[in-house]
């Protein structure tokens, strides 16, 4: 949705090209077939609509799509979720920024503050859990390893 939102109108191939240009696969693994599946699903849910088909030589026609008004609202909701900074794979905030079209700097600052509050709460919960198992050597060592890894990811997201 974000790529199509920025393109205004585009085909599945155009969307793939934009995702490659923005290096989105660094954070989420998108397979070409999943783009076309998503297009069908988004069209079925009336978030995008077909605008035209372009015929180019011996190749099959290229179907062009654009977001509908419902699609723009859907994208805004997805972007708001991504601005929490935790979806997907800890890089949601960065993805939300890459596809930002309508959010003002003030709104982004507000999302930043909310994401930091949430991350700090999660880090506090992790610390509390470690203190609760401190006397249990085996459990503490096991939990410490995984919590430390998660803590580093959250700290990187905060930065």
PDB file of C-alpha atoms in Angstrom:
ATOM      1  CA  UNK A   1       0.000   0.000   0.000  1.00  0.00           C
ATOM      2  CA  UNK A   2       2.807   2.418   0.820  1.00  0.00           C
ATOM      3  CA  UNK A   3       4.499   1.967  -2.541  1.00  0.00           C
ATOM      4  CA  UNK A   4       1.245   2.363  -4.448  1.00  0.00           C
ATOM      5  CA  UNK A   5       0.380   5.363  -2.291  1.00  0.00           C
ATOM      6  CA  UNK A   6       3.624   7.054  -3.359  1.00  0.00           C
ATOM      7  CA  UNK A   7       3.357   6.008  -6.991  1.00  0.00           C
ATOM      8  CA  UNK A   8      -0.219   7.246  -7.239  1.00  0.00           C
ATOM      9  CA  UNK A   9      -0.764   4.648  -9.940  1.00  0.00           C
ATOM     10  CA  UNK A  10       1.316   1.593 -10.719  1.00  0.00           C
ATOM     11  CA  UNK A  11       1.511  -2.060 -11.600  1.00  0.00           C
ATOM     12  CA  UNK A  12       2.786  -4.974  -9.543  1.00  0.00           C
ATOM     13  CA  UNK A  13       6.114  -4.601 -11.320  1.00  0.00           C
ATOM     14  CA  UNK A  14       6.237  -0.872 -10.484  1.00  0.00           C
ATOM     15  CA  UNK A  15       5.606  -1.699  -6.828  1.00  0.00           C
ATOM     16  CA  UNK A  16       8.421  -4.280  -6.828  1.00  0.00           C
ATOM     17  CA  UNK A  17      10.783  -1.739  -8.396  1.00  0.00           C
ATOM     18  CA  UNK A  18       9.966   0.854  -5.739  1.00  0.00           C
ATOM     19  CA  UNK A  19      10.476  -1.655  -2.917  1.00  0.00           C
ATOM     20  CA  UNK A  20      13.862  -2.590  -4.371  1.00  0.00           C
ATOM     21  CA  UNK A  21      14.802   1.071  -4.763  1.00  0.00           C
ATOM     22  CA  UNK A  22      13.912   1.766  -1.127  1.00  0.00           C
ATOM     23  CA  UNK A  23      15.816  -1.374  -0.004  1.00  0.00           C
ATOM     24  CA  UNK A  24      12.771  -2.667   1.865  1.00  0.00           C
ATOM     25  CA  UNK A  25      14.070  -6.263   1.764  1.00  0.00           C
ATOM     26  CA  UNK A  26      16.620  -5.228   4.389  1.00  0.00           C
ATOM     27  CA  UNK A  27      13.781  -5.392   6.921  1.00  0.00           C
ATOM     28  CA  UNK A  28      11.097  -7.603   5.481  1.00  0.00           C
ATOM     29  CA  UNK A  29      11.325 -10.403   2.965  1.00  0.00           C
ATOM     30  CA  UNK A  30       8.908  -9.694   0.150  1.00  0.00           C
ATOM     31  CA  UNK A  31       8.646 -12.244  -2.625  1.00  0.00           C
ATOM     32  CA  UNK A  32       7.422 -11.090  -6.060  1.00  0.00           C
ATOM     33  CA  UNK A  33       4.513 -13.546  -5.943  1.00  0.00           C
ATOM     34  CA  UNK A  34       3.345 -12.096  -2.636  1.00  0.00           C
ATOM     35  CA  UNK A  35       3.007  -8.651  -4.254  1.00  0.00           C
ATOM     36  CA  UNK A  36       0.582 -10.012  -6.824  1.00  0.00           C
ATOM     37  CA  UNK A  37      -1.320 -11.933  -4.153  1.00  0.00           C
ATOM     38  CA  UNK A  38      -1.543  -8.743  -2.069  1.00  0.00           C
ATOM     39  CA  UNK A  39      -2.784  -6.781  -5.089  1.00  0.00           C
ATOM     40  CA  UNK A  40      -5.602  -9.277  -5.616  1.00  0.00           C
ATOM     41  CA  UNK A  41      -6.517  -9.163  -1.923  1.00  0.00           C
ATOM     42  CA  UNK A  42      -6.396  -5.353  -1.764  1.00  0.00           C
ATOM     43  CA  UNK A  43      -8.541  -5.132  -4.895  1.00  0.00           C
ATOM     44  CA  UNK A  44     -11.033  -7.625  -3.452  1.00  0.00           C
ATOM     45  CA  UNK A  45     -11.272  -5.520  -0.270  1.00  0.00           C
ATOM     46  CA  UNK A  46     -11.675  -2.382  -2.430  1.00  0.00           C
ATOM     47  CA  UNK A  47      -8.515  -0.709  -1.105  1.00  0.00           C
ATOM     48  CA  UNK A  48      -7.159  -0.394  -4.651  1.00  0.00           C
ATOM     49  CA  UNK A  49      -8.815  -0.259  -8.046  1.00  0.00           C
ATOM     50  CA  UNK A  50      -7.712  -1.103 -11.544  1.00  0.00           C
ATOM     51  CA  UNK A  51      -7.282   2.024 -13.658  1.00  0.00           C
ATOM     52  CA  UNK A  52      -6.182   0.644 -17.026  1.00  0.00           C
ATOM     53  CA  UNK A  53      -4.285  -2.039 -18.865  1.00  0.00           C
ATOM     54  CA  UNK A  54      -1.277  -1.138 -20.980  1.00  0.00           C
ATOM     55  CA  UNK A  55      -0.342  -3.325 -23.909  1.00  0.00           C
ATOM     56  CA  UNK A  56       3.344  -3.427 -24.834  1.00  0.00           C
ATOM     57  CA  UNK A  57       4.413  -5.574 -27.755  1.00  0.00           C
ATOM     58  CA  UNK A  58       4.291  -9.349 -27.363  1.00  0.00           C
ATOM     59  CA  UNK A  59       4.021  -9.135 -23.575  1.00  0.00           C
ATOM     60  CA  UNK A  60       0.817  -9.600 -21.593  1.00  0.00           C
ATOM     61  CA  UNK A  61      -1.013  -6.382 -20.721  1.00  0.00           C
ATOM     62  CA  UNK A  62       0.302  -4.465 -17.699  1.00  0.00           C
ATOM     63  CA  UNK A  63      -2.508  -3.790 -15.230  1.00  0.00           C
ATOM     64  CA  UNK A  64      -2.317  -0.443 -13.446  1.00  0.00           C
ATOM     65  CA  UNK A  65      -3.850   0.218 -10.022  1.00  0.00           C
ATOM     66  CA  UNK A  66      -4.416   3.174  -7.725  1.00  0.00           C
ATOM     67  CA  UNK A  67      -5.474   3.426  -4.084  1.00  0.00           C
ATOM     68  CA  UNK A  68      -9.131   4.133  -3.340  1.00  0.00           C
ATOM     69  CA  UNK A  69     -10.196   6.507  -0.583  1.00  0.00           C
ATOM     70  CA  UNK A  70     -10.812   3.445   1.636  1.00  0.00           C
ATOM     71  CA  UNK A  71      -7.309   2.284   0.691  1.00  0.00           C
ATOM     72  CA  UNK A  72      -5.804   5.576   1.801  1.00  0.00           C
ATOM     73  CA  UNK A  73      -7.566   5.283   5.160  1.00  0.00           C
ATOM     74  CA  UNK A  74      -6.352   1.660   5.428  1.00  0.00           C
ATOM     75  CA  UNK A  75      -2.789   2.755   4.626  1.00  0.00           C
ATOM     76  CA  UNK A  76      -2.985   5.520   7.249  1.00  0.00           C
ATOM     77  CA  UNK A  77      -4.068   2.944   9.854  1.00  0.00           C
ATOM     78  CA  UNK A  78      -1.224   0.597   8.867  1.00  0.00           C
ATOM     79  CA  UNK A  79       1.238   3.460   8.969  1.00  0.00           C
ATOM     80  CA  UNK A  80       0.061   4.466  12.422  1.00  0.00           C
ATOM     81  CA  UNK A  81       0.697   0.899  13.602  1.00  0.00           C
ATOM     82  CA  UNK A  82       4.142   0.933  11.967  1.00  0.00           C
ATOM     83  CA  UNK A  83       4.956   4.256  13.636  1.00  0.00           C
ATOM     84  CA  UNK A  84       4.742   2.468  16.964  1.00  0.00           C
ATOM     85  CA  UNK A  85       8.236   1.375  16.000  1.00  0.00           C
ATOM     86  CA  UNK A  86       7.733  -2.288  16.693  1.00  0.00           C
ATOM     87  CA  UNK A  87       6.187  -3.662  13.530  1.00  0.00           C
ATOM     88  CA  UNK A  88       7.457  -5.446  11.548  1.00  0.00           C
ATOM     89  CA  UNK A  89      10.710  -6.825  12.888  1.00  0.00           C
ATOM     90  CA  UNK A  90      11.580  -3.739  14.959  1.00  0.00           C
ATOM     91  CA  UNK A  91      11.904  -1.490  11.915  1.00  0.00           C
ATOM     92  CA  UNK A  92       8.327  -0.303  11.604  1.00  0.00           C
ATOM     93  CA  UNK A  93       9.114   3.313  12.341  1.00  0.00           C
ATOM     94  CA  UNK A  94      11.703   3.411   9.568  1.00  0.00           C
ATOM     95  CA  UNK A  95       9.278   1.796   7.130  1.00  0.00           C
ATOM     96  CA  UNK A  96       6.557   4.248   8.097  1.00  0.00           C
ATOM     97  CA  UNK A  97       8.923   7.140   7.391  1.00  0.00           C
ATOM     98  CA  UNK A  98       9.974   5.723   4.002  1.00  0.00           C
ATOM     99  CA  UNK A  99       6.362   5.697   2.847  1.00  0.00           C
ATOM    100  CA  UNK A 100       5.188   8.852   4.603  1.00  0.00           C
ATOM    101  CA  UNK A 101       2.930  10.974   2.424  1.00  0.00           C
ATOM    102  CA  UNK A 102       0.628  12.944   4.683  1.00  0.00           C
ATOM    103  CA  UNK A 103       2.085  12.940   8.200  1.00  0.00           C
ATOM    104  CA  UNK A 104       3.463  16.271   9.400  1.00  0.00           C
ATOM    105  CA  UNK A 105       6.708  16.590  11.381  1.00  0.00           C
ATOM    106  CA  UNK A 106       4.601  17.271  14.486  1.00  0.00           C
ATOM    107  CA  UNK A 107       2.635  14.051  13.996  1.00  0.00           C
ATOM    108  CA  UNK A 108       5.849  12.102  13.480  1.00  0.00           C
ATOM    109  CA  UNK A 109       7.278  13.588  16.696  1.00  0.00           C
ATOM    110  CA  UNK A 110       4.111  12.494  18.505  1.00  0.00           C
ATOM    111  CA  UNK A 111       4.484   8.958  17.126  1.00  0.00           C
ATOM    112  CA  UNK A 112       8.144   9.022  18.172  1.00  0.00           C
ATOM    113  CA  UNK A 113       7.232   9.914  21.741  1.00  0.00           C
ATOM    114  CA  UNK A 114       4.619   7.125  21.911  1.00  0.00           C
ATOM    115  CA  UNK A 115       7.032   4.555  20.461  1.00  0.00           C
ATOM    116  CA  UNK A 116       9.698   5.519  22.997  1.00  0.00           C
ATOM    117  CA  UNK A 117       7.227   5.188  25.869  1.00  0.00           C
ATOM    118  CA  UNK A 118       6.210   1.734  24.671  1.00  0.00           C
ATOM    119  CA  UNK A 119       9.804   0.575  24.169  1.00  0.00           C
ATOM    120  CA  UNK A 120      10.839   1.888  27.586  1.00  0.00           C
ATOM    121  CA  UNK A 121       7.897   0.053  29.176  1.00  0.00           C
ATOM    122  CA  UNK A 122       8.936  -3.194  27.473  1.00  0.00           C
ATOM    123  CA  UNK A 123      12.552  -2.724  28.574  1.00  0.00           C
ATOM    124  CA  UNK A 124      11.349  -2.135  32.136  1.00  0.00           C
ATOM    125  CA  UNK A 125       9.266  -5.334  32.006  1.00  0.00           C
ATOM    126  CA  UNK A 126      12.318  -7.266  30.817  1.00  0.00           C
ATOM    127  CA  UNK A 127      14.406  -5.909  33.671  1.00  0.00           C
ATOM    128  CA  UNK A 128      11.677  -6.758  36.205  1.00  0.00           C
ATOM    129  CA  UNK A 129      11.490 -10.314  34.872  1.00  0.00           C
ATOM    130  CA  UNK A 130      15.259 -10.755  35.181  1.00  0.00           C
ATOM    131  CA  UNK A 131      15.101  -9.604  38.802  1.00  0.00           C
ATOM    132  CA  UNK A 132      12.254 -12.050  39.498  1.00  0.00           C
ATOM    133  CA  UNK A 133      14.324 -15.080  38.351  1.00  0.00           C
ATOM    134  CA  UNK A 134      17.653 -13.874  39.726  1.00  0.00           C
ATOM    135  CA  UNK A 135      17.873 -16.598  42.367  1.00  0.00           C
ATOM    136  CA  UNK A 136      17.170 -19.367  39.857  1.00  0.00           C
ATOM    137  CA  UNK A 137      20.561 -19.755  38.194  1.00  0.00           C
ATOM    138  CA  UNK A 138      19.540 -21.990  35.272  1.00  0.00           C
ATOM    139  CA  UNK A 139      16.398 -20.042  34.381  1.00  0.00           C
ATOM    140  CA  UNK A 140      18.168 -16.722  34.897  1.00  0.00           C
ATOM    141  CA  UNK A 141      21.015 -17.608  32.506  1.00  0.00           C
ATOM    142  CA  UNK A 142      18.563 -18.810  29.864  1.00  0.00           C
ATOM    143  CA  UNK A 143      16.336 -15.742  30.179  1.00  0.00           C
ATOM    144  CA  UNK A 144      19.312 -13.381  30.338  1.00  0.00           C
ATOM    145  CA  UNK A 145      20.603 -14.561  26.960  1.00  0.00           C
ATOM    146  CA  UNK A 146      17.318 -13.972  25.132  1.00  0.00           C
ATOM    147  CA  UNK A 147      16.340 -10.832  26.983  1.00  0.00           C
ATOM    148  CA  UNK A 148      19.747  -9.287  26.344  1.00  0.00           C
ATOM    149  CA  UNK A 149      19.327  -9.937  22.623  1.00  0.00           C
ATOM    150  CA  UNK A 150      15.858  -8.362  22.635  1.00  0.00           C
ATOM    151  CA  UNK A 151      17.121  -5.457  24.752  1.00  0.00           C
ATOM    152  CA  UNK A 152      19.798  -4.674  22.163  1.00  0.00           C
ATOM    153  CA  UNK A 153      17.184  -4.710  19.387  1.00  0.00           C
ATOM    154  CA  UNK A 154      14.926  -2.345  21.333  1.00  0.00           C
ATOM    155  CA  UNK A 155      17.836  -0.044  22.143  1.00  0.00           C
ATOM    156  CA  UNK A 156      18.748   0.061  18.444  1.00  0.00           C
ATOM    157  CA  UNK A 157      15.142   0.890  17.593  1.00  0.00           C
ATOM    158  CA  UNK A 158      15.171   3.688  20.159  1.00  0.00           C
ATOM    159  CA  UNK A 159      18.342   5.137  18.631  1.00  0.00           C
TER     160      UNK A 159
END
